[in-house]
XYZ file of C-alpha atoms in Angstrom:
636
model
C -89.954 81.308 6.881
C -92.049 80.487 9.955
C -92.845 77.291 11.890
C -95.584 76.704 14.440
C -94.510 75.333 17.826
C -96.634 73.052 20.077
C -97.776 76.018 22.227
C -99.155 77.645 19.019
C -96.449 80.337 18.946
C -94.701 81.109 15.655
C -90.932 80.924 15.282
C -89.362 82.948 12.457
C -86.251 81.426 10.847
C -84.054 82.053 7.795
C -85.186 80.219 4.652
C -83.842 76.667 4.458
C -83.469 76.307 8.220
C -83.449 72.836 9.782
C -85.123 71.576 12.939
C -81.724 71.785 14.626
C -81.517 75.475 13.631
C -84.946 75.958 15.195
C -83.750 74.273 18.395
C -80.697 76.570 18.528
C -82.920 79.604 18.016
C -84.988 78.584 21.047
C -82.002 77.782 23.271
C -78.620 75.998 23.298
C -79.719 73.449 25.913
C -82.675 72.379 23.757
C -80.371 72.026 20.739
C -77.980 69.884 22.772
C -80.728 67.555 24.036
C -82.740 67.302 20.778
C -82.866 63.816 19.260
C -85.621 64.076 16.647
C -88.092 66.436 15.014
C -91.759 65.752 14.485
C -92.828 67.808 11.461
C -96.564 67.978 10.752
C -96.859 64.879 12.942
C -94.199 62.851 11.085
C -90.751 61.919 12.508
C -87.951 63.699 10.666
C -84.186 64.045 10.944
C -83.035 67.186 12.758
C -80.687 67.990 9.857
C -83.352 68.250 7.142
C -84.691 71.645 5.987
C -88.124 72.555 7.328
C -91.037 73.485 5.058
C -92.458 76.956 5.588
C -95.503 76.950 7.862
C -94.850 73.476 9.274
C -95.918 72.415 12.750
C -92.726 71.540 14.619
C -92.265 69.457 17.766
C -88.757 68.804 19.046
C -88.193 65.554 20.933
C -85.362 65.432 23.461
C -83.732 62.939 25.784
C -86.516 63.773 28.274
C -88.999 62.121 25.882
C -87.363 58.777 26.542
C -90.648 56.804 26.449
C -91.917 58.344 23.212
C -92.023 55.624 20.493
C -90.425 57.895 17.877
C -87.688 59.025 20.262
C -86.918 55.394 21.102
C -86.945 54.426 17.417
C -84.295 56.982 16.435
C -82.107 55.910 19.385
C -82.402 52.270 18.332
C -81.860 52.959 14.639
C -78.614 54.742 15.518
C -77.669 51.820 17.777
C -78.137 49.452 14.822
C -75.520 51.466 12.914
C -73.151 51.201 15.874
C -73.739 47.436 15.786
C -72.780 47.307 12.095
C -69.596 49.309 12.742
C -68.645 47.009 15.632
C -69.270 43.844 13.592
C -67.195 45.125 10.677
C -64.314 45.923 13.009
C -64.412 42.534 14.786
C -65.231 40.345 11.763
C -63.275 41.480 8.681
C -64.884 40.352 5.428
C -68.450 40.531 6.739
C -71.099 41.853 4.323
C -73.742 44.210 5.734
C -77.389 44.232 4.635
C -80.041 46.259 6.479
C -80.575 47.357 10.087
C -83.863 49.024 11.097
C -85.437 49.870 14.425
C -88.285 47.493 15.334
C -90.745 47.208 18.190
C -88.731 46.920 21.436
C -85.338 47.184 19.733
C -83.413 46.859 16.489
C -81.608 44.335 14.331
C -78.955 44.227 11.622
C -78.516 41.484 9.002
C -75.039 40.264 8.034
C -73.387 37.681 5.824
C -70.488 36.448 7.940
C -67.425 34.765 6.411
C -67.679 32.130 9.169
C -70.567 31.245 11.510
C -70.901 33.203 14.750
C -72.585 32.097 17.967
C -74.452 33.609 20.913
C -71.164 33.664 22.827
C -69.756 36.142 20.265
C -72.362 38.762 21.158
C -70.590 39.838 24.347
C -67.510 41.021 22.422
C -69.693 42.857 19.881
C -71.666 44.520 22.668
C -68.434 45.591 24.395
C -67.217 47.078 21.102
C -70.457 49.082 20.776
C -69.961 50.467 24.277
C -66.393 51.413 23.365
C -67.701 53.297 20.319
C -70.149 55.207 22.522
C -67.377 56.028 25.019
C -65.095 57.207 22.178
C -67.882 59.392 20.851
C -69.771 58.976 17.605
C -71.609 61.662 15.652
C -73.817 61.030 12.615
C -73.043 63.056 9.501
C -75.688 63.107 6.785
C -74.850 63.545 3.094
C -76.607 63.088 -0.222
C -75.243 61.102 -3.150
C -76.262 60.213 -6.697
C -77.099 56.693 -7.838
C -73.947 56.147 -9.917
C -71.682 57.482 -7.173
C -73.420 55.337 -4.534
C -73.150 52.228 -6.709
C -69.429 52.829 -7.213
C -68.887 53.510 -3.498
C -70.447 50.259 -2.293
C -69.003 48.200 -5.146
C -65.533 49.413 -4.117
C -66.305 48.331 -0.544
C -67.444 44.877 -1.809
C -70.908 45.346 -0.264
C -73.221 43.502 -2.695
C -76.401 43.997 -0.638
C -75.914 47.764 -0.597
C -75.277 47.730 -4.353
C -78.538 45.840 -4.880
C -80.415 48.411 -2.766
C -78.889 51.249 -4.800
C -79.890 49.584 -8.091
C -83.495 49.338 -6.892
C -83.585 53.014 -5.857
C -84.540 56.144 -7.773
C -83.222 59.701 -7.499
C -80.856 61.061 -4.865
C -79.876 58.855 -1.922
C -78.669 59.749 1.550
C -75.723 58.388 3.515
C -75.042 58.516 7.234
C -71.473 58.225 8.505
C -70.336 57.602 12.054
C -66.790 56.623 12.998
C -65.488 54.093 10.465
C -68.891 53.187 9.030
C -70.922 54.730 6.211
C -74.374 53.355 5.519
C -76.996 53.868 2.853
C -79.923 55.117 4.934
C -82.929 57.437 4.860
C -82.545 58.212 8.561
C -83.440 59.753 10.883
C -80.523 59.480 13.310
C -79.335 61.017 16.555
C -76.931 63.924 16.465
C -74.407 61.792 18.341
C -74.218 58.662 20.489
C -74.252 60.395 23.883
C -78.009 59.763 24.528
C -77.443 55.982 24.215
C -76.992 55.151 27.892
C -77.875 51.450 27.761
C -77.525 48.891 24.988
C -77.988 45.106 24.971
C -77.696 42.492 22.224
C -80.462 39.959 22.754
C -80.024 37.143 20.243
C -79.251 35.640 16.843
C -81.548 34.338 14.124
C -81.450 33.345 10.481
C -83.100 35.667 7.959
C -83.344 35.397 4.190
C -82.253 38.450 2.242
C -85.379 40.494 1.502
C -87.482 37.820 3.216
C -87.265 35.496 0.195
C -86.274 31.903 0.980
C -84.715 31.627 -2.500
C -82.100 34.208 -1.455
C -79.016 33.902 0.745
C -79.677 33.211 4.399
C -78.133 35.940 6.522
C -77.418 36.158 10.240
C -79.660 38.605 12.080
C -78.372 40.113 15.326
C -81.095 41.512 17.577
C -80.601 44.160 20.226
C -82.267 46.909 22.185
C -81.255 50.308 23.541
C -82.635 52.870 25.994
C -82.013 56.393 27.212
C -81.394 55.144 30.785
C -79.960 51.995 32.362
C -83.010 51.730 34.618
C -85.274 51.514 31.542
C -83.120 48.707 30.129
C -83.143 46.887 33.472
C -86.940 47.100 33.626
C -87.207 45.825 30.048
C -84.870 42.880 30.703
C -86.817 42.021 33.850
C -90.066 42.012 31.846
C -88.351 39.888 29.196
C -87.291 37.376 31.843
C -90.846 37.238 33.166
C -92.089 36.660 29.628
C -89.589 33.804 29.156
C -90.759 32.207 32.394
C -94.329 32.399 31.067
C -93.535 31.197 27.527
C -96.393 28.891 26.531
C -94.042 26.832 24.350
C -92.208 25.779 27.519
C -95.167 25.633 29.894
C -97.455 23.738 27.508
C -95.384 20.516 27.460
C -94.295 21.005 31.088
C -97.920 21.116 32.268
C -98.913 18.300 29.884
C -101.287 20.564 27.936
C -100.034 20.174 24.349
C -96.971 19.584 22.234
C -95.802 20.540 18.753
C -94.044 18.172 16.372
C -92.363 18.220 12.955
C -94.824 15.527 11.873
C -97.428 18.295 11.435
C -95.851 21.773 11.683
C -98.100 24.488 13.037
C -100.703 22.007 14.287
C -100.681 21.357 18.044
C -101.290 17.930 19.574
C -103.675 18.552 22.480
C -103.191 16.342 25.546
C -106.074 15.412 27.897
C -105.299 18.241 30.327
C -105.107 20.750 27.497
C -108.458 19.535 26.230
C -109.993 20.214 29.641
C -109.096 23.906 29.294
C -110.183 23.879 25.628
C -113.552 22.364 26.528
C -114.136 24.917 29.287
C -113.698 27.629 26.636
C -116.053 25.722 24.353
C -118.618 25.389 27.167
C -118.514 29.150 27.674
C -118.898 29.704 23.933
C -121.865 27.348 23.620
C -123.718 28.527 26.728
C -123.243 32.220 26.002
C -124.142 31.756 22.320
C -127.362 30.016 23.341
C -128.152 32.745 25.882
C -127.562 35.433 23.256
C -129.674 33.868 20.513
C -127.042 32.194 18.324
C -127.815 28.971 16.448
C -125.080 26.333 16.141
C -124.331 25.082 12.614
C -121.690 22.895 10.982
C -120.440 23.396 7.434
C -118.052 21.420 5.154
C -114.270 21.666 5.275
C -113.704 21.571 1.491
C -115.393 23.716 -1.160
C -115.254 23.828 -4.929
C -113.035 26.482 -6.481
C -116.097 28.367 -7.736
C -117.145 29.099 -4.132
C -113.774 30.691 -3.366
C -113.935 32.665 -6.616
C -117.355 33.992 -5.636
C -116.211 34.948 -2.133
C -113.046 36.629 -3.453
C -110.689 34.372 -1.487
C -109.320 32.699 -4.639
C -107.977 36.070 -5.717
C -107.154 37.605 -2.331
C -106.141 34.635 -0.151
C -105.177 31.763 -2.465
C -101.501 31.645 -1.423
C -102.554 30.961 2.174
C -104.988 28.164 1.287
C -104.482 24.410 1.057
C -105.689 23.496 -2.431
C -107.003 20.193 -3.781
C -106.071 19.162 -7.321
C -107.778 16.640 -9.579
C -105.975 14.242 -11.924
C -103.771 16.339 -14.183
C -105.812 19.446 -13.474
C -105.415 22.807 -11.867
C -106.602 22.927 -8.224
C -110.376 22.554 -8.251
C -111.135 22.921 -4.536
C -109.698 24.224 -1.289
C -109.763 23.551 2.442
C -111.538 26.401 4.169
C -109.374 29.051 5.870
C -112.524 30.685 7.270
C -116.214 29.867 7.700
C -117.739 32.815 5.820
C -118.538 31.178 2.434
C -120.131 28.143 4.101
C -122.420 30.366 6.137
C -123.343 32.349 3.008
C -124.333 29.103 1.278
C -126.288 27.988 4.333
C -128.249 31.245 4.475
C -128.929 31.028 0.739
C -130.155 27.439 0.884
C -133.773 28.509 1.363
C -136.103 31.480 1.071
C -135.684 33.922 3.949
C -138.083 36.438 5.481
C -137.341 39.623 7.380
C -139.095 37.919 10.303
C -136.100 35.512 10.604
C -133.619 38.362 11.006
C -131.372 38.857 12.766
C -130.157 35.305 12.088
C -127.077 34.530 14.198
C -125.168 31.458 12.976
C -122.264 30.188 15.099
C -119.622 27.554 14.352
C -116.414 26.474 16.038
C -114.817 24.645 13.130
C -111.397 23.472 12.041
C -109.772 25.881 9.576
C -106.468 25.512 7.742
C -104.153 28.306 6.648
C -100.895 27.680 4.838
C -98.679 29.974 6.885
C -94.991 30.149 5.934
C -92.813 27.898 8.080
C -90.711 30.848 9.243
C -93.762 32.636 10.667
C -95.005 29.738 12.829
C -94.725 30.463 16.553
C -96.065 27.991 19.103
C -99.820 28.437 19.479
C -99.675 32.096 18.482
C -99.211 31.442 14.742
C -100.484 28.073 13.547
C -101.766 26.342 10.420
C -104.604 24.514 12.187
C -107.004 27.241 13.333
C -110.227 27.062 15.359
C -112.280 30.239 15.797
C -115.237 31.106 18.014
C -116.828 32.181 14.775
C -120.284 33.571 14.004
C -122.088 35.424 11.228
C -125.075 37.626 11.946
C -127.393 38.236 8.984
C -129.458 41.354 9.578
C -131.285 44.295 8.060
C -129.833 47.774 7.748
C -131.917 48.930 10.717
C -130.644 46.103 12.956
C -126.914 46.727 12.465
C -126.286 49.064 15.404
C -128.124 46.853 17.911
C -126.294 43.748 16.687
C -122.881 45.434 16.896
C -123.826 46.644 20.388
C -124.701 43.048 21.322
C -121.299 41.856 20.101
C -119.584 44.525 22.207
C -121.597 43.421 25.236
C -120.398 39.858 24.604
C -116.805 41.132 24.386
C -117.120 42.922 27.730
C -118.367 39.706 29.371
C -115.509 37.595 27.973
C -112.640 39.947 28.723
C -113.860 40.597 32.269
C -114.075 36.836 32.777
C -110.355 36.448 32.033
C -109.264 39.585 33.861
C -107.878 41.224 30.756
C -108.153 44.846 29.724
C -109.792 45.383 26.328
C -108.921 48.033 23.741
C -110.953 48.772 20.626
C -109.836 50.014 17.223
C -112.215 51.112 14.462
C -110.646 50.331 11.088
C -111.989 52.403 8.211
C -112.147 52.113 4.388
C -108.958 51.028 2.581
C -107.889 52.270 -0.862
C -108.947 48.983 -2.515
C -112.453 49.068 -0.997
C -115.493 47.553 -2.678
C -118.702 49.587 -2.728
C -119.578 53.279 -2.790
C -118.470 56.039 -0.402
C -122.106 56.485 0.659
C -122.264 52.830 1.692
C -118.994 53.141 3.613
C -120.186 56.330 5.304
C -123.196 54.426 6.602
C -121.367 51.266 7.737
C -118.546 53.167 9.455
C -121.063 55.363 11.282
C -123.002 52.280 12.427
C -119.861 50.914 14.100
C -119.045 54.288 15.649
C -122.565 54.609 17.017
C -122.411 51.175 18.682
C -119.017 51.931 20.274
C -120.174 55.305 21.558
C -123.517 53.938 22.781
C -121.543 51.390 24.808
C -119.402 54.256 26.161
C -116.176 52.736 24.837
C -113.036 54.689 24.016
C -111.550 53.609 20.705
C -108.689 54.340 18.346
C -109.205 54.839 14.611
C -107.117 52.881 12.114
C -107.540 54.963 8.976
C -107.553 52.754 5.874
C -107.140 49.550 7.900
C -110.593 48.069 7.188
C -111.195 44.925 5.145
C -111.784 45.484 1.428
C -115.459 44.583 1.881
C -116.261 46.635 4.993
C -115.130 48.429 8.171
C -114.327 46.513 11.350
C -113.691 46.811 15.058
C -110.455 45.075 16.056
C -110.263 43.795 19.620
C -107.009 44.027 21.582
C -106.252 42.513 24.996
C -103.633 43.598 27.510
C -102.272 40.803 29.693
C -100.807 40.825 33.204
C -97.363 41.849 31.841
C -98.870 44.811 30.000
C -98.425 43.164 26.590
C -101.074 43.987 23.997
C -102.484 41.204 21.814
C -104.605 41.498 18.676
C -107.500 39.169 19.360
C -110.907 38.981 17.743
C -112.681 41.203 15.266
C -116.177 42.443 14.460
C -116.569 43.160 10.742
C -119.549 44.657 8.926
C -119.953 43.420 5.361
C -122.300 44.547 2.619
C -120.328 42.903 -0.194
C -120.155 39.136 0.392
C -123.953 38.644 0.723
C -124.321 40.445 -2.590
C -121.619 38.335 -4.272
C -123.475 35.179 -3.206
C -126.827 36.588 -4.324
C -128.343 36.414 -0.838
C -131.740 38.015 -0.315
C -134.624 38.068 2.125
C -138.248 39.065 1.599
C -138.917 42.366 3.349
C -142.082 43.670 4.971
C -142.696 45.551 1.702
C -142.904 42.199 -0.127
C -139.688 43.071 -2.005
C -136.339 41.250 -2.022
C -133.477 42.903 -0.137
C -129.806 42.005 0.356
C -128.925 41.403 4.009
C -125.888 42.785 5.769
C -123.626 40.308 7.532
C -121.545 40.850 10.666
C -118.500 38.563 10.813
C -117.403 38.185 14.402
C -114.826 36.117 16.278
C -114.419 37.500 19.791
C -111.619 35.338 21.186
C -110.219 34.923 17.695
C -108.240 31.729 17.173
C -108.757 29.403 20.166
C -105.207 28.090 19.678
C -103.801 31.608 19.905
C -106.081 32.457 22.824
C -104.917 29.342 24.701
C -101.292 30.401 24.199
C -102.058 33.879 25.518
C -103.982 32.477 28.514
C -101.080 30.186 29.448
C -98.719 33.177 29.444
C -101.210 35.530 31.127
C -101.651 33.130 34.052
C -98.084 31.719 33.834
C -99.780 28.306 33.695
C -101.407 28.863 37.107
C -104.971 28.906 35.813
C -107.752 30.154 38.077
C -109.648 27.327 39.741
C -112.529 27.319 37.227
C -110.124 26.910 34.293
C -107.510 24.580 35.846
C -107.300 21.091 34.267
C -107.049 19.552 37.759
C -108.709 21.623 40.467
C -107.853 19.381 43.426
C -105.183 16.753 44.031
C -105.721 14.305 46.889
C -102.525 12.753 48.283
C -102.905 9.694 50.579
C -100.031 9.621 53.066
C -99.709 5.813 52.955
C -101.309 2.804 51.216
C -103.808 2.450 54.069
C -105.153 5.926 53.275
C -105.854 5.185 49.598
C -109.478 4.108 49.975
C -110.692 7.122 52.024
C -108.722 9.428 49.702
C -110.534 7.987 46.665
C -113.865 8.272 48.462
C -113.148 11.972 49.086
C -112.264 12.442 45.411
C -115.566 10.819 44.405
C -117.497 13.291 46.603
C -115.696 16.220 44.957
C -116.397 14.841 41.469
C -120.072 14.421 42.332
C -120.136 18.126 43.182
C -118.951 18.863 39.620
C -115.248 19.559 40.144
C -112.101 18.025 38.608
C -109.963 15.956 40.983
C -107.215 13.366 40.803
C -105.718 11.035 43.424
C -101.917 10.817 43.405
C -101.124 7.502 45.119
C -97.838 6.876 43.295
C -95.050 5.030 45.089
C -93.217 8.304 45.804
C -92.539 10.184 49.015
C -95.239 12.571 50.188
C -92.824 15.484 49.803
C -92.133 14.548 46.178
C -95.859 14.309 45.392
C -96.554 17.677 47.049
C -93.726 19.203 45.019
C -95.067 17.675 41.796
C -98.526 19.125 42.524
C -96.923 22.546 43.001
C -95.030 22.233 39.695
C -98.283 21.211 38.002
C -99.788 24.439 39.429
C -102.833 22.601 40.871
C -104.911 25.159 42.822
C -105.741 22.925 45.828
C -104.057 19.883 47.404
C -105.520 17.744 50.200
C -103.145 15.502 52.169
C -105.083 12.571 53.717
C -103.544 10.797 56.681
C -104.595 9.297 60.012
C -105.983 12.553 61.416
C -107.993 13.676 58.351
C -111.742 13.383 57.917
C -114.390 15.171 55.843
C -114.821 17.541 58.773
C -111.094 18.284 59.065
C -109.073 18.283 55.837
C -105.446 19.393 55.529
C -105.792 21.741 52.531
C -102.853 23.369 50.768
C -103.917 26.348 48.642
C -101.636 27.399 45.787
C -99.622 30.418 46.849
C -101.153 30.852 50.317
C -100.071 27.869 52.446
C -101.957 25.196 54.418
C -105.146 25.340 56.496
C -107.686 22.965 58.030
C -111.201 23.072 56.594
C -114.204 20.809 56.115
C -115.235 19.284 52.812
C -118.342 21.487 52.808
C -116.210 24.611 53.238
C -113.815 23.445 50.496
C -116.667 22.868 48.026
C -118.140 26.249 48.956
C -114.764 27.862 48.200
C -114.712 26.102 44.807
C -118.247 27.279 44.021
C -117.400 30.863 44.979
C -114.528 30.851 42.471
C -116.595 29.447 39.603
C -118.278 31.958 37.253
C -122.062 31.750 37.339
C -122.115 30.905 33.625
C -120.125 27.719 34.347
C -121.834 26.628 37.556
C -123.504 23.261 37.153
């Protein structure tokens, strides 16, 4: 048999050879350092036989940043975790333990509750296992034999997994622990140079709240200690920026059990919200969008027509009549309302493109366990719009949306990434139609000169889309808005326009939300800026602190002048020491603070600038500095 190496050379091997055999044939050092094979682009255990003619890439400890190389290291670490827990907590039942983004976890049913303080001993035991030496041995086993093995070990979750399986199964054994597992795994534990357990959580078996609640132990592992240190440092920075902590601390919003997943916005939070809304309204008007408002509740027949009753019903809040099945639903998105609005009158090709925009309250019945601050909520507000257009207008309209995206992401200092998602298996419409719509999106991206990834099969069932991703100051990527091209929903609602040929035609519609959920975007902004918003976005742009009671009146007069110039200011004349009030302004992350005492005047202000110290400047210079930091689209 032969395999093709990355440099396009062929390697001849005996039939039935494994990737590890291939590594040994190339050199003993490569075989020693190999951690994973990539066969025809797919990660694969080193111990598995290779197919003849396969493309083979061998990953080693030098590929420590490769996602697949990290995943196999972390999967093996999860098995070490299970072995350590079984040794330290006799009677524990083991469930599953995969690698995940940034780490791994393993689920257990403990005979008695454990706490965060128990993780240190478990982590120490894992390190002892690594020091002792652990190698992974792979074997195959039949269903009956596997069922008997795990029944004898009193491992009910493994037995249940076996009973749901078909055909031969594989086991991996290291030290005192044998697990039912597809792999892949490391050859041995020597590449695991750094491991850290990061927390505990509850998790229902198989994600079903009707099942037993298990204890999930999270951890992470790296090929070097320096990589772990860098990760933990980034994690600490992320904790310091956590919007769930900063939101209440900065008096922006709070969350409460009285309405889970629905934030209570405080006055300062609404200032930031309204700045975003001002940008949305002004830019929409500049770009030819028309503001509309549609109902919150629609009859069941509307959702059946749109397809949401079938595809999205479990995530909707439904309204039932007396003794009846649900007959209506709160809207989880604006699309059907905009379809009905377009169809409310006869339309001509001269009206197209028709760009309808709405920032409306939406409700989605997300599971309680998935709620996460502002990032996953039940009360959703989108910077939503639907563009009704002809076939010939699609590319220009998509291009216009991308131009809008570039403006927004530059405004917030975030890097944008684009992903073109193509036809899924359950698509509606013909391949010819999908060929056209996918090409229209490609053409707009390429005309804009944008690099993009392709998500094969990731499109919506009714059309392809461009997903928008942002990268924040910590390098974290966020899925944000989307631009979707749809030929199906207008047809389902019977929408038409009269063309230049005096014939009726079905319009295309572009669904687009560029920031996505405003709640989610606010959460990301808080973390991106660590609560220290730029001047133009800050709830309070200037705090004026009178030194004593006698300075209150001139301080308020100064504040009035700043407000007249169109900026947000507050006077802090509380009965506290000046030092305490300065400190409170710093904790509130107010960009500018003016201290007004006997020596201050509008020509000589003592101005403290966040992060840069104190200077003397005139009111005119201060207002000029504010104006220079305000985007032109927001200037009054």
